[in-house]
XYZ file of N, CA, C and O in Angstrom:
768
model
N 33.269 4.131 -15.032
C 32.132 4.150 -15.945
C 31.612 2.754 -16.268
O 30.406 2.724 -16.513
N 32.215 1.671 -16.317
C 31.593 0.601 -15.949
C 32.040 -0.941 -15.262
O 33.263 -0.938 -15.125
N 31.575 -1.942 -14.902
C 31.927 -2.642 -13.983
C 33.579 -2.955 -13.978
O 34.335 -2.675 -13.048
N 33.994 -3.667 -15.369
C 35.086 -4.388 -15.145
C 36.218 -3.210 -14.864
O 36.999 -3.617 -14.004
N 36.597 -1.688 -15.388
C 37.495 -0.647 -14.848
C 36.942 -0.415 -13.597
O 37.939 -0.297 -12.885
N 36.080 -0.293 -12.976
C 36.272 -0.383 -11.329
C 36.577 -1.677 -10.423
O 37.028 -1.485 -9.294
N 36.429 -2.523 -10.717
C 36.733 -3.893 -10.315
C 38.514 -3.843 -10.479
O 39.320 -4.115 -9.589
N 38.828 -3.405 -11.918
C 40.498 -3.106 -11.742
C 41.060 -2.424 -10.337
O 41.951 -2.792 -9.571
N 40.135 -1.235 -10.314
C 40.728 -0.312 -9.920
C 40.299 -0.316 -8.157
O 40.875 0.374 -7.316
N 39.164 -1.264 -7.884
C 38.992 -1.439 -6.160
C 38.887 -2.744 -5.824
O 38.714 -3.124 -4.665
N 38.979 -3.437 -6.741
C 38.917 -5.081 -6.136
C 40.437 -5.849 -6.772
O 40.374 -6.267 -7.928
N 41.660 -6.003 -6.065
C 42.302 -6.768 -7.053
C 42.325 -8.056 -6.700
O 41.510 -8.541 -5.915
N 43.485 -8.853 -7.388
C 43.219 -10.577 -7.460
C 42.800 -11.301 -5.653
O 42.166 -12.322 -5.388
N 43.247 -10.609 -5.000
C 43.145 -10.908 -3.616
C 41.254 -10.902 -2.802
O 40.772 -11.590 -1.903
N 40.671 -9.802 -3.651
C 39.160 -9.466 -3.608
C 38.591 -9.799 -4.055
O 38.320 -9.216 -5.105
N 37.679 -11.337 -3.636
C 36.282 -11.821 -4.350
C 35.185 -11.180 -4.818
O 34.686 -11.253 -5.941
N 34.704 -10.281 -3.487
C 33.523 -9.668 -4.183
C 33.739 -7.925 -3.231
O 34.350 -7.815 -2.168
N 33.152 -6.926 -3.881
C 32.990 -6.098 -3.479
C 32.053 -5.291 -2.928
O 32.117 -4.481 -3.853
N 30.758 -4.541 -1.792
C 30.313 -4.454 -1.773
C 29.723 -2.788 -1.628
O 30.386 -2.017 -0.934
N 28.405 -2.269 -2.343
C 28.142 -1.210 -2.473
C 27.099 -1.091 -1.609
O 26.627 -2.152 -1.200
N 26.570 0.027 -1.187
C 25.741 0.291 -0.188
C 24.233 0.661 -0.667
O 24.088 1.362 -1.669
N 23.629 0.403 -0.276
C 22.074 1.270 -1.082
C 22.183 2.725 -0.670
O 22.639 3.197 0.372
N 21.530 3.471 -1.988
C 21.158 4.699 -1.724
C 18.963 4.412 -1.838
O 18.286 4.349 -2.864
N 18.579 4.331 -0.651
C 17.199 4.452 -0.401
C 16.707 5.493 -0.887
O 16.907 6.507 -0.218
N 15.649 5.708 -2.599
C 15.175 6.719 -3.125
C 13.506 6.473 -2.786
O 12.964 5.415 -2.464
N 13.109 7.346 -2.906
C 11.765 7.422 -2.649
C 10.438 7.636 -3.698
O 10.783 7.357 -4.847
N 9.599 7.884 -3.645
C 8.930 7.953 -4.424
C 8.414 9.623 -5.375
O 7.539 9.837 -6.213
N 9.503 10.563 -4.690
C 8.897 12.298 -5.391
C 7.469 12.073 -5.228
O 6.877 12.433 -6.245
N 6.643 11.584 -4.274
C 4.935 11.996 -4.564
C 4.697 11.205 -6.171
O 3.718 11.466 -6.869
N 5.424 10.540 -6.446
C 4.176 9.731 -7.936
C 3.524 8.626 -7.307
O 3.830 7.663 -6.604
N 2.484 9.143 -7.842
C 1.132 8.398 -7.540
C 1.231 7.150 -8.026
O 1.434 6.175 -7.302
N 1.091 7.094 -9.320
C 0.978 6.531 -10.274
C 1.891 6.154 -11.325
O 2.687 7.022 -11.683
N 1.934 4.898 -11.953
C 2.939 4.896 -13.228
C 3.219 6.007 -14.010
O 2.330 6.834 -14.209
N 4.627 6.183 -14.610
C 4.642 6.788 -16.343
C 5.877 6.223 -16.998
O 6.568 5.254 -16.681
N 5.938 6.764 -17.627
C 6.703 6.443 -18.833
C 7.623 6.837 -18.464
O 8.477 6.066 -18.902
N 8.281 7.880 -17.678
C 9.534 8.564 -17.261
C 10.481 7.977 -16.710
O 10.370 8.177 -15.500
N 11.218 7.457 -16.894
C 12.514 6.544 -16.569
C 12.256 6.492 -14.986
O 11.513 7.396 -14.604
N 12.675 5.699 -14.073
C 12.719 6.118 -12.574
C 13.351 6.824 -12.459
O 12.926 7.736 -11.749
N 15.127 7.045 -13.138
C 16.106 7.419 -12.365
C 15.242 9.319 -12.662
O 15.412 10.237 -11.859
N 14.477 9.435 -13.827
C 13.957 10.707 -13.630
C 13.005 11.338 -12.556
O 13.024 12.450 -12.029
N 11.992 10.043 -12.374
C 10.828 10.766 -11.662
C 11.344 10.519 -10.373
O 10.955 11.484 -9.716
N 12.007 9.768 -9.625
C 11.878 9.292 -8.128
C 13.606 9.990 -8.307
O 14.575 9.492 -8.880
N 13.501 11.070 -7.701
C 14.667 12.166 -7.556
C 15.046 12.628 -5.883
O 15.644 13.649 -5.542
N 14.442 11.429 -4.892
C 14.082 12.186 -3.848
C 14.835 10.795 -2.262
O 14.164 10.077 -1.520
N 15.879 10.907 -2.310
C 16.510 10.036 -1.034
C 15.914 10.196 0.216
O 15.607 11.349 0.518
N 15.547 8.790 1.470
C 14.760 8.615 1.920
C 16.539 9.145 3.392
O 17.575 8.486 3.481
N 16.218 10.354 4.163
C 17.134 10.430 4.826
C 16.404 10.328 6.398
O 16.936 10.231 7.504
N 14.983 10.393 6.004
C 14.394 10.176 7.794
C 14.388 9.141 8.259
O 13.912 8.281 7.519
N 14.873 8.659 9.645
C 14.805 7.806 10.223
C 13.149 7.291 10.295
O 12.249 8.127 10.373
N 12.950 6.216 10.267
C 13.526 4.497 10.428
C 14.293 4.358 9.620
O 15.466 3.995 9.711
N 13.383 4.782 8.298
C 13.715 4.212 7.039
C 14.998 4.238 6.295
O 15.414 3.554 5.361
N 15.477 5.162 6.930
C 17.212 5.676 6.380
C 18.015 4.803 7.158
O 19.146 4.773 6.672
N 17.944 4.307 7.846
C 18.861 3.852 9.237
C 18.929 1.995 8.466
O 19.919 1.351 8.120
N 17.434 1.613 8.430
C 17.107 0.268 8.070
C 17.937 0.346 6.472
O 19.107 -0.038 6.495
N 17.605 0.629 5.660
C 17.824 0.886 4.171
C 19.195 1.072 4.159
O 19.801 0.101 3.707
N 20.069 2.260 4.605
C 21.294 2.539 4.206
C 22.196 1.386 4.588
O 23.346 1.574 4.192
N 22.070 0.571 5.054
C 23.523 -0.406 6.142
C 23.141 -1.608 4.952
O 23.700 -2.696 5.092
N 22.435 -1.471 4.080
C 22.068 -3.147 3.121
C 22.537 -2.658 2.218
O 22.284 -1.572 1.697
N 23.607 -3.789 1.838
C 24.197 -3.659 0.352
C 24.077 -5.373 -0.796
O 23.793 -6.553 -0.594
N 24.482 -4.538 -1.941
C 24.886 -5.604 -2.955
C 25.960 -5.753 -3.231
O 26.612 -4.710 -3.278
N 26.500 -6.695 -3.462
C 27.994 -6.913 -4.190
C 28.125 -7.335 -5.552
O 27.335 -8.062 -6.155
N 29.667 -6.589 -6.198
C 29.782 -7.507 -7.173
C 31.155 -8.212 -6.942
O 32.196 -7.794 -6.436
N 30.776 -9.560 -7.542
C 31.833 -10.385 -7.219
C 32.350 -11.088 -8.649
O 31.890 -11.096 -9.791
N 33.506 -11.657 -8.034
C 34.640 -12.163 -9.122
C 33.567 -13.851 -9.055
O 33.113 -14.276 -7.993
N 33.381 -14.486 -10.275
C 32.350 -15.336 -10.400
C 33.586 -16.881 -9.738
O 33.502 -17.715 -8.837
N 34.422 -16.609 -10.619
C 35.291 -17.919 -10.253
C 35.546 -18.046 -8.678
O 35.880 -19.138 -8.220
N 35.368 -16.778 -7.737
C 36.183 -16.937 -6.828
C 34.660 -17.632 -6.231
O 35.152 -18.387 -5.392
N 33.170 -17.859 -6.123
C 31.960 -17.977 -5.662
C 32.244 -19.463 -5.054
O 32.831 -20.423 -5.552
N 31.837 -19.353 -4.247
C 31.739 -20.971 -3.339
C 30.543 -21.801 -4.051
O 29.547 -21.167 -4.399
N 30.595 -22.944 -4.238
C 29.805 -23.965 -4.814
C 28.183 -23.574 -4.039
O 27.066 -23.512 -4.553
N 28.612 -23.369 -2.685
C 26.892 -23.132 -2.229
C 26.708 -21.480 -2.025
O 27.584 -20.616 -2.025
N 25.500 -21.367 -1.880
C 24.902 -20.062 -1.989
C 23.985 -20.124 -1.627
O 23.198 -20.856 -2.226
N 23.441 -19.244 -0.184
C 22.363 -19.081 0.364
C 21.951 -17.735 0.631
O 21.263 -17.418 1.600
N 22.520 -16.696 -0.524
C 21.847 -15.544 -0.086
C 22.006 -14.858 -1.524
O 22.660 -15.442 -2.388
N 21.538 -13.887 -1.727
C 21.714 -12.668 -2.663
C 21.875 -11.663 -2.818
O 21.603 -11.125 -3.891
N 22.435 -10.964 -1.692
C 22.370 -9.998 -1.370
C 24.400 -9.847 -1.873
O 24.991 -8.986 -2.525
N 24.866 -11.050 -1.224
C 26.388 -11.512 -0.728
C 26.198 -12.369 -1.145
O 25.062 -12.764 -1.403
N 27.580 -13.181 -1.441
C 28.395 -14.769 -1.331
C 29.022 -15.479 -0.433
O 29.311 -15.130 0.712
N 29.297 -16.770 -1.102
C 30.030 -16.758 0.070
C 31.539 -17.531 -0.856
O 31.510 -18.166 -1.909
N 32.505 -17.246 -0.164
C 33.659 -17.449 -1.326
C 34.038 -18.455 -1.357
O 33.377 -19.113 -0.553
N 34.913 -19.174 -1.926
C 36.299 -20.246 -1.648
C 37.252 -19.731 -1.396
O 37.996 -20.438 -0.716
N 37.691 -18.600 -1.669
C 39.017 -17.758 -2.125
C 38.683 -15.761 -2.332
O 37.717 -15.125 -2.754
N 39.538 -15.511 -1.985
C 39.672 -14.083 -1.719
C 39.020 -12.932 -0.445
O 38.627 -13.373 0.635
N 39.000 -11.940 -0.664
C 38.056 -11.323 0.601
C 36.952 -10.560 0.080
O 36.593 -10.502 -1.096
N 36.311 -9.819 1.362
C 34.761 -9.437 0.678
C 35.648 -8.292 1.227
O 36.441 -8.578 2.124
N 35.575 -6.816 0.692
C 35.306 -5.591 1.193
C 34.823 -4.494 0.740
O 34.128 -4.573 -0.273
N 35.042 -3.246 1.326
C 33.865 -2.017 0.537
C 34.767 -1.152 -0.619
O 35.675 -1.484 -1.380
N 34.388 -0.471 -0.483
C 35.325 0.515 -1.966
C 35.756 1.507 -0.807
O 35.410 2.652 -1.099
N 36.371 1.433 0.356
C 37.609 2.121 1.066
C 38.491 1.045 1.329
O 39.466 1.120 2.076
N 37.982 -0.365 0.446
C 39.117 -1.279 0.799
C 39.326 -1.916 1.928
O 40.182 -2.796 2.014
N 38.600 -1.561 2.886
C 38.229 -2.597 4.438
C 37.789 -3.636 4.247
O 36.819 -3.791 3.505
N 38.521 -4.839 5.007
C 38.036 -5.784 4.569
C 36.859 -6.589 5.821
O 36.969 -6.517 7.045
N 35.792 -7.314 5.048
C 34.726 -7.355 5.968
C 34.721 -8.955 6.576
O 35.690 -9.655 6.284
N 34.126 -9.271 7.039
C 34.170 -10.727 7.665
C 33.382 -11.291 7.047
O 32.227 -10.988 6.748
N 34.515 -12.906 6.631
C 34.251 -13.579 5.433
C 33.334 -14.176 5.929
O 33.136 -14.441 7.115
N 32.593 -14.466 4.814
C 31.359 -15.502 4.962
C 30.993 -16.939 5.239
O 30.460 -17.457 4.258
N 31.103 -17.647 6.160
C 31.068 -19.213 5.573
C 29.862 -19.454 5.475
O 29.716 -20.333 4.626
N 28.538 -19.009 6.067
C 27.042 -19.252 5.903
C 26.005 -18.318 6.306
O 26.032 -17.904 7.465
N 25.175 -17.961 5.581
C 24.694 -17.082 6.087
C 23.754 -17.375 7.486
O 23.206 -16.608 8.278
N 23.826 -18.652 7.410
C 23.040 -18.523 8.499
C 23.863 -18.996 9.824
O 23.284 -19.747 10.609
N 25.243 -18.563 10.104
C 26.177 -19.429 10.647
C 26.652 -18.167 11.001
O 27.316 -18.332 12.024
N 26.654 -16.776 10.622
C 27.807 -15.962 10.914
C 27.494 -14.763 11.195
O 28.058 -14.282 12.178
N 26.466 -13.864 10.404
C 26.177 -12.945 10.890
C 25.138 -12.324 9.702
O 24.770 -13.216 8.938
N 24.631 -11.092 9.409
C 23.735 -10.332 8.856
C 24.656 -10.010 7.264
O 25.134 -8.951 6.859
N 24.650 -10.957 6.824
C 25.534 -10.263 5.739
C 25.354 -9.293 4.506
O 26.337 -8.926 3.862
N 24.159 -8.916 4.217
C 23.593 -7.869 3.789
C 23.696 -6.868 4.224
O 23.292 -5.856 3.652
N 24.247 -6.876 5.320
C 24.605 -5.246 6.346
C 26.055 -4.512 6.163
O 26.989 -5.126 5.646
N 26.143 -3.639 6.457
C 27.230 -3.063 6.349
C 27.118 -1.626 7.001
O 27.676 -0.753 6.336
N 26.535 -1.225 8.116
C 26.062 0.379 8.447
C 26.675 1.443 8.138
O 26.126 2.481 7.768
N 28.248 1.211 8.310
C 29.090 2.229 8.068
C 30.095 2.342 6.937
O 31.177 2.914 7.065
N 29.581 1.636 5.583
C 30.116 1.460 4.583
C 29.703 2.568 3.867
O 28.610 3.135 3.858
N 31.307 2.928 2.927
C 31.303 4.228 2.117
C 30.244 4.430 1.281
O 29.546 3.484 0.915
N 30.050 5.517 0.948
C 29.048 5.989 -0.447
C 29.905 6.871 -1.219
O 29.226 7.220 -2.185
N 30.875 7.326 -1.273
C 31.578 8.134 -1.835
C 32.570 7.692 -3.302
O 33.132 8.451 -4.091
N 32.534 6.667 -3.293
C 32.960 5.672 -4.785
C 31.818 5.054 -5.449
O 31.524 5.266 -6.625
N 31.292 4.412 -4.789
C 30.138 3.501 -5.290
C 28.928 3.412 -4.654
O 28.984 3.276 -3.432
N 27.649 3.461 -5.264
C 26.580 3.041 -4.429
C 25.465 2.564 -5.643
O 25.439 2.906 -6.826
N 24.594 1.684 -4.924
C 23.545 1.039 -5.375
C 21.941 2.875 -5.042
O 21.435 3.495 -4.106
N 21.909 2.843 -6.500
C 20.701 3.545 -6.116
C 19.333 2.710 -6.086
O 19.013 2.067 -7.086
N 18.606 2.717 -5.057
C 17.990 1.544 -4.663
C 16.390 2.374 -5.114
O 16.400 3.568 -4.813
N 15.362 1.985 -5.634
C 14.007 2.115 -6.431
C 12.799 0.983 -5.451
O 12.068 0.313 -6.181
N 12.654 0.837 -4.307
C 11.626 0.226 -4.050
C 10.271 0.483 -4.102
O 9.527 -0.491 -3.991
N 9.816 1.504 -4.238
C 8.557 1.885 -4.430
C 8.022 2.620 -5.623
O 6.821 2.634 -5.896
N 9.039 3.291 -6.400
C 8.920 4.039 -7.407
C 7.397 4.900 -7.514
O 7.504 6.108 -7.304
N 5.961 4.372 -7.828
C 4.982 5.140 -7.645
C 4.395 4.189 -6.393
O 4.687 3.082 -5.942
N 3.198 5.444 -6.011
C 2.676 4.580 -4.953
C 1.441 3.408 -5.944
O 0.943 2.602 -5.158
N 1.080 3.274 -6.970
C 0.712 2.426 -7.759
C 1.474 0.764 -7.942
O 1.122 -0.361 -7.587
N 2.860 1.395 -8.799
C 3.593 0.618 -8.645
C 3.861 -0.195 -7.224
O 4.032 -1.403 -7.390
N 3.911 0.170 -6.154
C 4.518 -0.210 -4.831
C 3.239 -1.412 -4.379
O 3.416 -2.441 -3.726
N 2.160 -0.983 -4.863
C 0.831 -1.504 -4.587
C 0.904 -3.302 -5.247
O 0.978 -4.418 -4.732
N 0.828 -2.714 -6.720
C 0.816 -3.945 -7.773
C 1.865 -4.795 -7.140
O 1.689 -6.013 -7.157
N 3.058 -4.242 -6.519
C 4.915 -5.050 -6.587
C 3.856 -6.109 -5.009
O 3.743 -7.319 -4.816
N 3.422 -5.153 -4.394
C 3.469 -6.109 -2.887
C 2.102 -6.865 -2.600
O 1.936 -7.576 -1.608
N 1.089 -6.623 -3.627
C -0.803 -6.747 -3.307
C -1.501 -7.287 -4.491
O -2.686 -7.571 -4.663
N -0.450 -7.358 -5.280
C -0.983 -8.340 -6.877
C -0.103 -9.000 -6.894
O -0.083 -10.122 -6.389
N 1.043 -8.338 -7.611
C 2.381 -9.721 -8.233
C 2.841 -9.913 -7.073
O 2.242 -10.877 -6.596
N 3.420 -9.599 -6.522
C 4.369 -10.476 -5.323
C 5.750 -10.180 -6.175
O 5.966 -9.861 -7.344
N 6.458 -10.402 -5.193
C 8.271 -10.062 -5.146
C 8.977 -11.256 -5.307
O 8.571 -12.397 -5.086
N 10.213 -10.847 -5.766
C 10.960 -12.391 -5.838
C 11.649 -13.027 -4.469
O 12.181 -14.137 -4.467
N 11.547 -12.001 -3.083
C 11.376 -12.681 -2.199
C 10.475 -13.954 -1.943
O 10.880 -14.800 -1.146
N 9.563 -14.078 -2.433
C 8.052 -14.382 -1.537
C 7.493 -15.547 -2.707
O 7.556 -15.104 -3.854
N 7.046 -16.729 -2.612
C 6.459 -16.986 -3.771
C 5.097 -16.405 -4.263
O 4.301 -15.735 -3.606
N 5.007 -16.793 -5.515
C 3.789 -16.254 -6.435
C 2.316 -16.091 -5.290
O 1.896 -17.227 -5.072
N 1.699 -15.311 -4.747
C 0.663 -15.348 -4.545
C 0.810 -15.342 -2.850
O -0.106 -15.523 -2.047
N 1.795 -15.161 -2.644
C 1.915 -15.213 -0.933
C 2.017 -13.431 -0.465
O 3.127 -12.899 -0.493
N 1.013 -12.768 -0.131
C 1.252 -11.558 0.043
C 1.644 -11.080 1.016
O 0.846 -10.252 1.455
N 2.787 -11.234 1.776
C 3.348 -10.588 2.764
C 3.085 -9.333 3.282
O 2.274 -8.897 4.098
N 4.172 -8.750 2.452
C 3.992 -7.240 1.931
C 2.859 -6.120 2.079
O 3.040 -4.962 2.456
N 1.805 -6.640 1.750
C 1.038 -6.191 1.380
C 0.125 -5.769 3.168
O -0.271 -4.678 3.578
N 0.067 -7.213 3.867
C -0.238 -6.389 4.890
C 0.792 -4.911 5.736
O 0.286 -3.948 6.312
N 1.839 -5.099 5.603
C 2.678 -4.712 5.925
C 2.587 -2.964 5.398
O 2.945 -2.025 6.108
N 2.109 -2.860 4.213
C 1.575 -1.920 3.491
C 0.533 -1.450 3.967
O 0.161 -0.283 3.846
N -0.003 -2.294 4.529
C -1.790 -1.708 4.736
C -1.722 -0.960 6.236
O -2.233 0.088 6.631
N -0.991 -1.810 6.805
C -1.037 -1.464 8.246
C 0.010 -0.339 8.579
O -0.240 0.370 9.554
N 1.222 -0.097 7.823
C 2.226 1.161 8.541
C 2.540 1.669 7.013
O 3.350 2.590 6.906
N 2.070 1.237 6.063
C 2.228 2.131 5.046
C 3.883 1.573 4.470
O 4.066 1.591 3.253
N 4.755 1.211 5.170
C 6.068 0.611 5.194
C 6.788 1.801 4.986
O 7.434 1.981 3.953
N 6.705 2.842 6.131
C 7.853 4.175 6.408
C 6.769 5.202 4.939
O 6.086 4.956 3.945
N 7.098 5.974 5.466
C 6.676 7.354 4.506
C 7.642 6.998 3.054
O 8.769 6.505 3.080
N 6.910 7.371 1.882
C 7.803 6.565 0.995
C 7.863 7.692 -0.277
O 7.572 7.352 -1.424
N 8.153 8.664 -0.034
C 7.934 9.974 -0.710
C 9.310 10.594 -0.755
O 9.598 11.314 -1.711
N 10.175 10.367 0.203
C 11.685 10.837 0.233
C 11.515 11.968 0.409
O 10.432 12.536 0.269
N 13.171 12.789 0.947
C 12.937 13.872 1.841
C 14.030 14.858 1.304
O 14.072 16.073 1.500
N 15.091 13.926 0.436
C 16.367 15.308 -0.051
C 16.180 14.736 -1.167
O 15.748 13.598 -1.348
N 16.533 15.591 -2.027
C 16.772 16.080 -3.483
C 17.889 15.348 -3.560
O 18.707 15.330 -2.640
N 18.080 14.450 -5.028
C 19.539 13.718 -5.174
C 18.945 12.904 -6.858
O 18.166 11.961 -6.996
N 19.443 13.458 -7.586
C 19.445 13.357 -9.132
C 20.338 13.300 -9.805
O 20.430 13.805 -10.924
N 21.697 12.245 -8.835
C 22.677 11.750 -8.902
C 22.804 10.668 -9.982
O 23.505 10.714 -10.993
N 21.816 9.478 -9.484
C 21.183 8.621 -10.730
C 21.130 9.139 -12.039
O 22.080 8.729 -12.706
N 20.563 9.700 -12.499
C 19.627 10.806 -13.471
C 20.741 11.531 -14.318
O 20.625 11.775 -15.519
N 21.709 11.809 -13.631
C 22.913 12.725 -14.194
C 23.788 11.474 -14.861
O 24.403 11.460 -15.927
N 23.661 10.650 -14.072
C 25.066 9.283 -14.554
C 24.313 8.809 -15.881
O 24.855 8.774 -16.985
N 23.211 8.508 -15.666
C 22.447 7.865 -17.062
C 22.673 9.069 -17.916
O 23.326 8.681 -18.884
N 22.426 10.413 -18.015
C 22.588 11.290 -18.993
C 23.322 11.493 -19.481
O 23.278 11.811 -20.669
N 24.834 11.365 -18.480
C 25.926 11.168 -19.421
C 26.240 10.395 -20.105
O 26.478 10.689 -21.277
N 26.385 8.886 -19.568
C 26.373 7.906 -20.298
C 25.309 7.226 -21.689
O 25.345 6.311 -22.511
N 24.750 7.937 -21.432
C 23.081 7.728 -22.430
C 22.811 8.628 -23.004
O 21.604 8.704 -23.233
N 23.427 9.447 -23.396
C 22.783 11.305 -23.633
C 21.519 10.977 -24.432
O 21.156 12.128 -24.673
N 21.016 10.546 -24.746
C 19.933 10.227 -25.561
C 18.892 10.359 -24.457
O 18.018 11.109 -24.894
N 18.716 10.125 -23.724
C 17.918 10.197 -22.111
C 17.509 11.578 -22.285
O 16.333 11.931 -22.375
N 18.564 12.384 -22.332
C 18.213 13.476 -21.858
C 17.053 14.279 -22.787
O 16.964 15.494 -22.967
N 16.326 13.370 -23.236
C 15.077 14.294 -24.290
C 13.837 13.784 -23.050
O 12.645 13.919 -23.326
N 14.225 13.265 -21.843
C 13.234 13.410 -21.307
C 13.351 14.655 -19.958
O 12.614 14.582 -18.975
N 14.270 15.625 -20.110
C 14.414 16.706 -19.352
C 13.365 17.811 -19.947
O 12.689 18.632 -19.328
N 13.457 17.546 -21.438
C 12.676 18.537 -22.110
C 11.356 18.388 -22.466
O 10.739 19.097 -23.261
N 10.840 17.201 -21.692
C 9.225 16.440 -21.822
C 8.507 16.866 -20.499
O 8.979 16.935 -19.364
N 7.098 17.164 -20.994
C 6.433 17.379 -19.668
C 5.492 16.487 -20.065
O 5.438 16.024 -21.205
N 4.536 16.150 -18.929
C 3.297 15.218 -18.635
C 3.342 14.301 -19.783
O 2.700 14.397 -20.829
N 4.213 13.375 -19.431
C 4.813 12.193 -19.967
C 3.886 11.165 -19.340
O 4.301 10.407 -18.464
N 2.883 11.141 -19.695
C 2.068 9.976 -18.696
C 1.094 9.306 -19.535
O 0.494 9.894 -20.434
N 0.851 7.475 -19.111
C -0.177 6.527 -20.068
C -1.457 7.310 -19.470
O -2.491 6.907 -20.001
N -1.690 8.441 -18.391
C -3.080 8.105 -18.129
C -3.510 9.749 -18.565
O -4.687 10.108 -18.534
């Protein structure tokens, strides 16, 4: 239920950082902003290929801060002084010395989902997805450099609507938050 009892319980003194896998959610068809939490409205995992294939193998980690190597060239991963990187089946992955020296370290294709996972929100409405890549810009990219955005224009960047039902998210916040749950009993919750 929260970071530091799982860190007991899958990373011990020997494990720098640990890494979780994305769960790629999609957008449920919202158009547009609301008020509705994401983990409510975007209920819908992206399982069709490209987009499942690209999306699922990228993870985040959390890591033990002391064990972090003085340099750092990525964010996704670290890179350590001390301990190992592995997944929550406890495999251990190949340590890092640079990211640009060793391999894809944001990847992981065949890493578990069954303990831990990152539920991942990139598009949330197709509004939102618009403003993130064709106004503001991302914290990839600096201020005003729109990448994205062609990238958007031209392939749409994969169908972004999601394809299975998974309100996995949605359930964890409700328990932990029960207060949330007064938005199960809200309809047309919307600024417009």
């Amino acid at each position: 239920d929260n970071v530091v009892d799982f860190m007991v319980e899958h990373c011990d003194v020997e494990c720098g950082e640990i890494s979780l896998n994305w769960n790629p959610m999609g957008t449920s068809n919202e158009i547009q902003y609301s008020r509705v939490p994401v983990t409510k409205r975007n209920i819908h995992i992206h399982t069709s290929e490209p987009y499942h294939r690209a999306m699922f193998k990228v993870v985040k980690v959390i890591v033990r801060p002391t064990y972090v190597a003085d340099y750092m060239d990525w964010s996704h991963t670290v890179m350590l002084k001390r301990g190992h990187w592995i997944d929550t089946s406890g495999t251990i992955l190949p340590r890092i010395i640079s990211t640009a020296r060793c391999c894809i370290p944001y990847e992981h294709p065949t890493g578990p989902t069954d303990v831990g996972v990152i539920y991942h929100y990139k598009y949330k409405s197709d509004e939102e997805y618009y403003i993130k890549s064709c106004v503001r810009g991302d914290s990839l990219l600096p201020r005003g450099q729109m990448t994205k955005c062609g990238h958007m224009r031209n392939g749409g960047n994969y169908p972004r609507n999601g394809s299975d039902f998974d309100d996995g998210a949605w359930k964890q916040l409700t328990r932990q938050v029960p207060k949330y749950a007064i938005f199960d009993k809200m309809t047309n919750v919307s600024l417009y």
